[in-house]
mmCIF file of C-alpha atoms in Angstrom:
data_model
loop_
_atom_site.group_PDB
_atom_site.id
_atom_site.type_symbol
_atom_site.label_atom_id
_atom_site.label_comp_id
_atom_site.label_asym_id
_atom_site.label_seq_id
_atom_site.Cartn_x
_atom_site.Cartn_y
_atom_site.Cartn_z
ATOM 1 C CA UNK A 1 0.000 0.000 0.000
ATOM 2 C CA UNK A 2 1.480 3.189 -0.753
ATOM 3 C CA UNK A 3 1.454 6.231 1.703
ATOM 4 C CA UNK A 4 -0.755 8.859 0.312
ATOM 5 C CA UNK A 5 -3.412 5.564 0.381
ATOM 6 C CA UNK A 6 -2.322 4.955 4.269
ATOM 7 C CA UNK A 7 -2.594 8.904 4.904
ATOM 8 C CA UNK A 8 -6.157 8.688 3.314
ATOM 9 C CA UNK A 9 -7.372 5.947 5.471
ATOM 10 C CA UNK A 10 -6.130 7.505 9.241
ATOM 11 C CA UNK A 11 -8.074 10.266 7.296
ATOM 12 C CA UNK A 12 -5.075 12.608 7.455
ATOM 13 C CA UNK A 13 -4.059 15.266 4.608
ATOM 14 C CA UNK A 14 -0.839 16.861 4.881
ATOM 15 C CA UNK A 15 -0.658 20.604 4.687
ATOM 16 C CA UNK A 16 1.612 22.706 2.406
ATOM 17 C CA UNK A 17 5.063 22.590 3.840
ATOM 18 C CA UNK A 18 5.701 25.434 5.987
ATOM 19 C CA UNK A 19 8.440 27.505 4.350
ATOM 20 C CA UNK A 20 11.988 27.651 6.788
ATOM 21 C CA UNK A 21 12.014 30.632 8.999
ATOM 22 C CA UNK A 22 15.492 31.489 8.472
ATOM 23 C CA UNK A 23 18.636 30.971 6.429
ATOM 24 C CA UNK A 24 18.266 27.423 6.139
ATOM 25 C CA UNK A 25 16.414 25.002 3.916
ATOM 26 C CA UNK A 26 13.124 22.606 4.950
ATOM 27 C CA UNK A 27 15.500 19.162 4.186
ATOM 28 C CA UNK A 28 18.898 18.115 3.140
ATOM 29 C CA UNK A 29 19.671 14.954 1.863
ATOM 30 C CA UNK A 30 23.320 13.129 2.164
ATOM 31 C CA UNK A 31 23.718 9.749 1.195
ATOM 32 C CA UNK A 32 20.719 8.201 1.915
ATOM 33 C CA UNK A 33 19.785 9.915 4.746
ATOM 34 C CA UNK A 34 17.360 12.818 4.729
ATOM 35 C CA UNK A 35 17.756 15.872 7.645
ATOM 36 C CA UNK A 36 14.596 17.344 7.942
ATOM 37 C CA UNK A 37 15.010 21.119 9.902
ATOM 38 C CA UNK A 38 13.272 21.778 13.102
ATOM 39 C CA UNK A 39 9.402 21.949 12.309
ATOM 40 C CA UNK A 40 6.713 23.280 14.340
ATOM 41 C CA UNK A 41 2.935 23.061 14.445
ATOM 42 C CA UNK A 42 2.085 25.527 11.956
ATOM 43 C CA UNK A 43 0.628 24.291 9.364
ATOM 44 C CA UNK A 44 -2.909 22.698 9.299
ATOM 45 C CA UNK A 45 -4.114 24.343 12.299
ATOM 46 C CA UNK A 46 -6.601 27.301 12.138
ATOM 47 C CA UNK A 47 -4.302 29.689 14.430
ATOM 48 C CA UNK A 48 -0.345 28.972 15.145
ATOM 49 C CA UNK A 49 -0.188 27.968 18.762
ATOM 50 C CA UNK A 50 1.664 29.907 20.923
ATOM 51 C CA UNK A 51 3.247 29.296 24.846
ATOM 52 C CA UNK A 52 4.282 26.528 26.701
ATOM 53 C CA UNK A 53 3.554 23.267 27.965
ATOM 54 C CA UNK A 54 2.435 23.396 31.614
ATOM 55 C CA UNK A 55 1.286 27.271 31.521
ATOM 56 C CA UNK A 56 -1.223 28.027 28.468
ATOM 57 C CA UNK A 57 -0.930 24.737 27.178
ATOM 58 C CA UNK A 58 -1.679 20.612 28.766
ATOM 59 C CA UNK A 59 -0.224 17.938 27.819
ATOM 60 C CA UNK A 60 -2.717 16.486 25.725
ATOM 61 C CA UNK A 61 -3.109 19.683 23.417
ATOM 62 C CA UNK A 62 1.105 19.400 23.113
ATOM 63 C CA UNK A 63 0.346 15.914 21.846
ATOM 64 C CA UNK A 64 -2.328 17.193 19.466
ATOM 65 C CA UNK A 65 0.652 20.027 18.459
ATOM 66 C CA UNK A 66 2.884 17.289 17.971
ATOM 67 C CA UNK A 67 1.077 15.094 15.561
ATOM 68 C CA UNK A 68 0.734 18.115 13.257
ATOM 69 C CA UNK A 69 3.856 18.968 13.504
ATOM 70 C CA UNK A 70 4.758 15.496 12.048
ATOM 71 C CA UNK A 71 2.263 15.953 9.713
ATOM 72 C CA UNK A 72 4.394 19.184 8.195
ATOM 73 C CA UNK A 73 7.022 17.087 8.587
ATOM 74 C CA UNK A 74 5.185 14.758 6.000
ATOM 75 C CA UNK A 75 4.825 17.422 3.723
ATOM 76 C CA UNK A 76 8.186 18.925 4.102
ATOM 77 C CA UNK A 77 9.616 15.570 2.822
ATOM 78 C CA UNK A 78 7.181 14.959 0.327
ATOM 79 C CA UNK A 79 7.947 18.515 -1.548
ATOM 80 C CA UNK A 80 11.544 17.389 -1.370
ATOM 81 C CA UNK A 81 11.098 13.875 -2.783
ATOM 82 C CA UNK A 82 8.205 14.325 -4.645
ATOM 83 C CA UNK A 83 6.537 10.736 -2.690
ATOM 84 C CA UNK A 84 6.507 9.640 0.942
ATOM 85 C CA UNK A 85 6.891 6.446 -0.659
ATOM 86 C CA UNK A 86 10.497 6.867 -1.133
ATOM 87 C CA UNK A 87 10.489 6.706 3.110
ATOM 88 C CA UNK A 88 12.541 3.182 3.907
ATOM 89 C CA UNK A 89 12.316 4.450 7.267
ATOM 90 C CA UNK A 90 12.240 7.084 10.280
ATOM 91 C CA UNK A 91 15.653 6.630 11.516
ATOM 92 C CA UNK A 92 15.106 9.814 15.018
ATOM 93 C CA UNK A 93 13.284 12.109 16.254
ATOM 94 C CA UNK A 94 14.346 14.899 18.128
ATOM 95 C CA UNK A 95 11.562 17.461 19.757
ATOM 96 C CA UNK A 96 12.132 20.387 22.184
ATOM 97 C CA UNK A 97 9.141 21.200 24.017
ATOM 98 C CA UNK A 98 8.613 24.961 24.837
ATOM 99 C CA UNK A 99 7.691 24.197 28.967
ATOM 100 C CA UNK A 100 6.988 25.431 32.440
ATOM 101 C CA UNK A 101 10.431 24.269 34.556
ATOM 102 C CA UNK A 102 7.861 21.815 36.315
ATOM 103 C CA UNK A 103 6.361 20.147 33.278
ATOM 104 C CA UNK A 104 7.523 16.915 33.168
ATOM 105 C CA UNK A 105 5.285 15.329 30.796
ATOM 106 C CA UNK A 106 7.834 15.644 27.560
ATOM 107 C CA UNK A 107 7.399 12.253 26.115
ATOM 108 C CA UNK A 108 3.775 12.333 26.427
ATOM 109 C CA UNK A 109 3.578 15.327 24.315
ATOM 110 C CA UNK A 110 6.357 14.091 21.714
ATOM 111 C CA UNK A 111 4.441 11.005 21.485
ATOM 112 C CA UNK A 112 1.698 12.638 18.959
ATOM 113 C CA UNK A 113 4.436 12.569 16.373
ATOM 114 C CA UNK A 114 6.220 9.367 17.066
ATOM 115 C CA UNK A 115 2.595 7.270 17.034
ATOM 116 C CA UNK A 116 1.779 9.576 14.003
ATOM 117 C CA UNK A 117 5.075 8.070 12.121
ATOM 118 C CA UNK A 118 4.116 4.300 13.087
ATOM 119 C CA UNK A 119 0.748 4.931 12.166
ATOM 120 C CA UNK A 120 1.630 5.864 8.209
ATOM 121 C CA UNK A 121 4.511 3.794 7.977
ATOM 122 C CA UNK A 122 3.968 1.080 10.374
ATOM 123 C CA UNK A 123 7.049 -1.158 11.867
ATOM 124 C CA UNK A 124 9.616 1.115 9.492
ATOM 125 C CA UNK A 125 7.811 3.913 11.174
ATOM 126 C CA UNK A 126 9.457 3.301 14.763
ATOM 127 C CA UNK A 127 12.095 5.150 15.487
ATOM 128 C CA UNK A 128 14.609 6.202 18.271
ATOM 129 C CA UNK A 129 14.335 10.087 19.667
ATOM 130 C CA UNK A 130 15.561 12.255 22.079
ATOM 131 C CA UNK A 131 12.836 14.932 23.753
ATOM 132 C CA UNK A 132 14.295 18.129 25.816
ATOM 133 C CA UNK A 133 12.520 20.703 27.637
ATOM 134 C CA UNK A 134 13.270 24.501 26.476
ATOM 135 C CA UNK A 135 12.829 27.755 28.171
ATOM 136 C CA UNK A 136 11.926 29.061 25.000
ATOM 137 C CA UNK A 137 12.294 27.816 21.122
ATOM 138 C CA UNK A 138 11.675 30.187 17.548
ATOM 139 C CA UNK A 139 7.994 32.384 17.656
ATOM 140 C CA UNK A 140 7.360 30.948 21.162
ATOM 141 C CA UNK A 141 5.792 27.282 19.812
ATOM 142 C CA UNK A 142 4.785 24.990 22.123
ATOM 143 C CA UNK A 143 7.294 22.531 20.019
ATOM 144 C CA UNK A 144 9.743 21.748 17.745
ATOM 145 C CA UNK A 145 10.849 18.747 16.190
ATOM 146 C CA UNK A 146 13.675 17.891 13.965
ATOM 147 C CA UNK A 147 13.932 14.523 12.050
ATOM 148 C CA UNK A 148 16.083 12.201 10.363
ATOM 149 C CA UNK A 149 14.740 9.394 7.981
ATOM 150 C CA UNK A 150 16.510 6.841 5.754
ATOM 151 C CA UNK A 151 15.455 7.473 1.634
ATOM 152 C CA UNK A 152 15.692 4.507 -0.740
ATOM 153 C CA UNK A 153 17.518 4.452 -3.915
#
């Protein structure tokens, strides 16, 4: 089954990539690895969440903010590769969660995107990550998430 079929059944639809925010580009690709830049939930939601988790934010809207971050994610790669298909697999992901210096519910919330990855791409879809809290990350988002995933020839 290809992806954009798998997307279709969760009933998912990946936004339009969200353009970098600096001098950088969305993904670069050595080898057969593919570095996708830090990502936030921007895209696909009807307002760009701002604050952190623990203060304006619980845990279960960061996972919500997580999930559509992966979901730009999605789209980032597809505009570079033209087809999620070419995905052999998510090799890491890395989110910093915008918190309160109490919250200490970081995986939770950085779960959204990892169960969104093993939902489209199943067992190639599991992946190892890191997850850090941050006084404060780019435009105050409640996250940001980085990536690395494996491209086939």
């Amino acid at each position: 089954m290809d992806i954009e079929t798998r997307l279709s059944e969760l009933g998912l639809e990946l936004p339009q990539a969200s353009d970098p925010q600096g001098s950088y580009c969305n993904c670069v690709r050595t080898g057969n690895l593919l570095y996708v830049s830090g990502k936030g939930p921007v895209a696909g939601l009807s307002k760009v969440p701002k604050g952190k988790l623990g203060q304006e934010y619980t845990t279960e809207e960061g996972y919500t903010f997580a999930k559509a971050t992966g979901l730009d994610i999605l789209a980032a790669i597809k505009l570079e590769l033209g087809s999620l298909d070419k995905v052999a697999r998510v090799v890491k992901l890395q989110g910093f969660v915008n918190a309160t210096s109490d919250f200490e519910q970081h995986p939770k919330v950085l779960d959204g995107c990892s169960d969104l990855m093993a939902d489209v791409f199943g067992e190639k879809g599991v992946h190892a990550r890191s997850v850090f809290g941050a006084m404060s990350v780019r435009g105050n988002l409640p996250i940001i998430i980085d990536s690395i995933f494996e491209i086939a020839d």
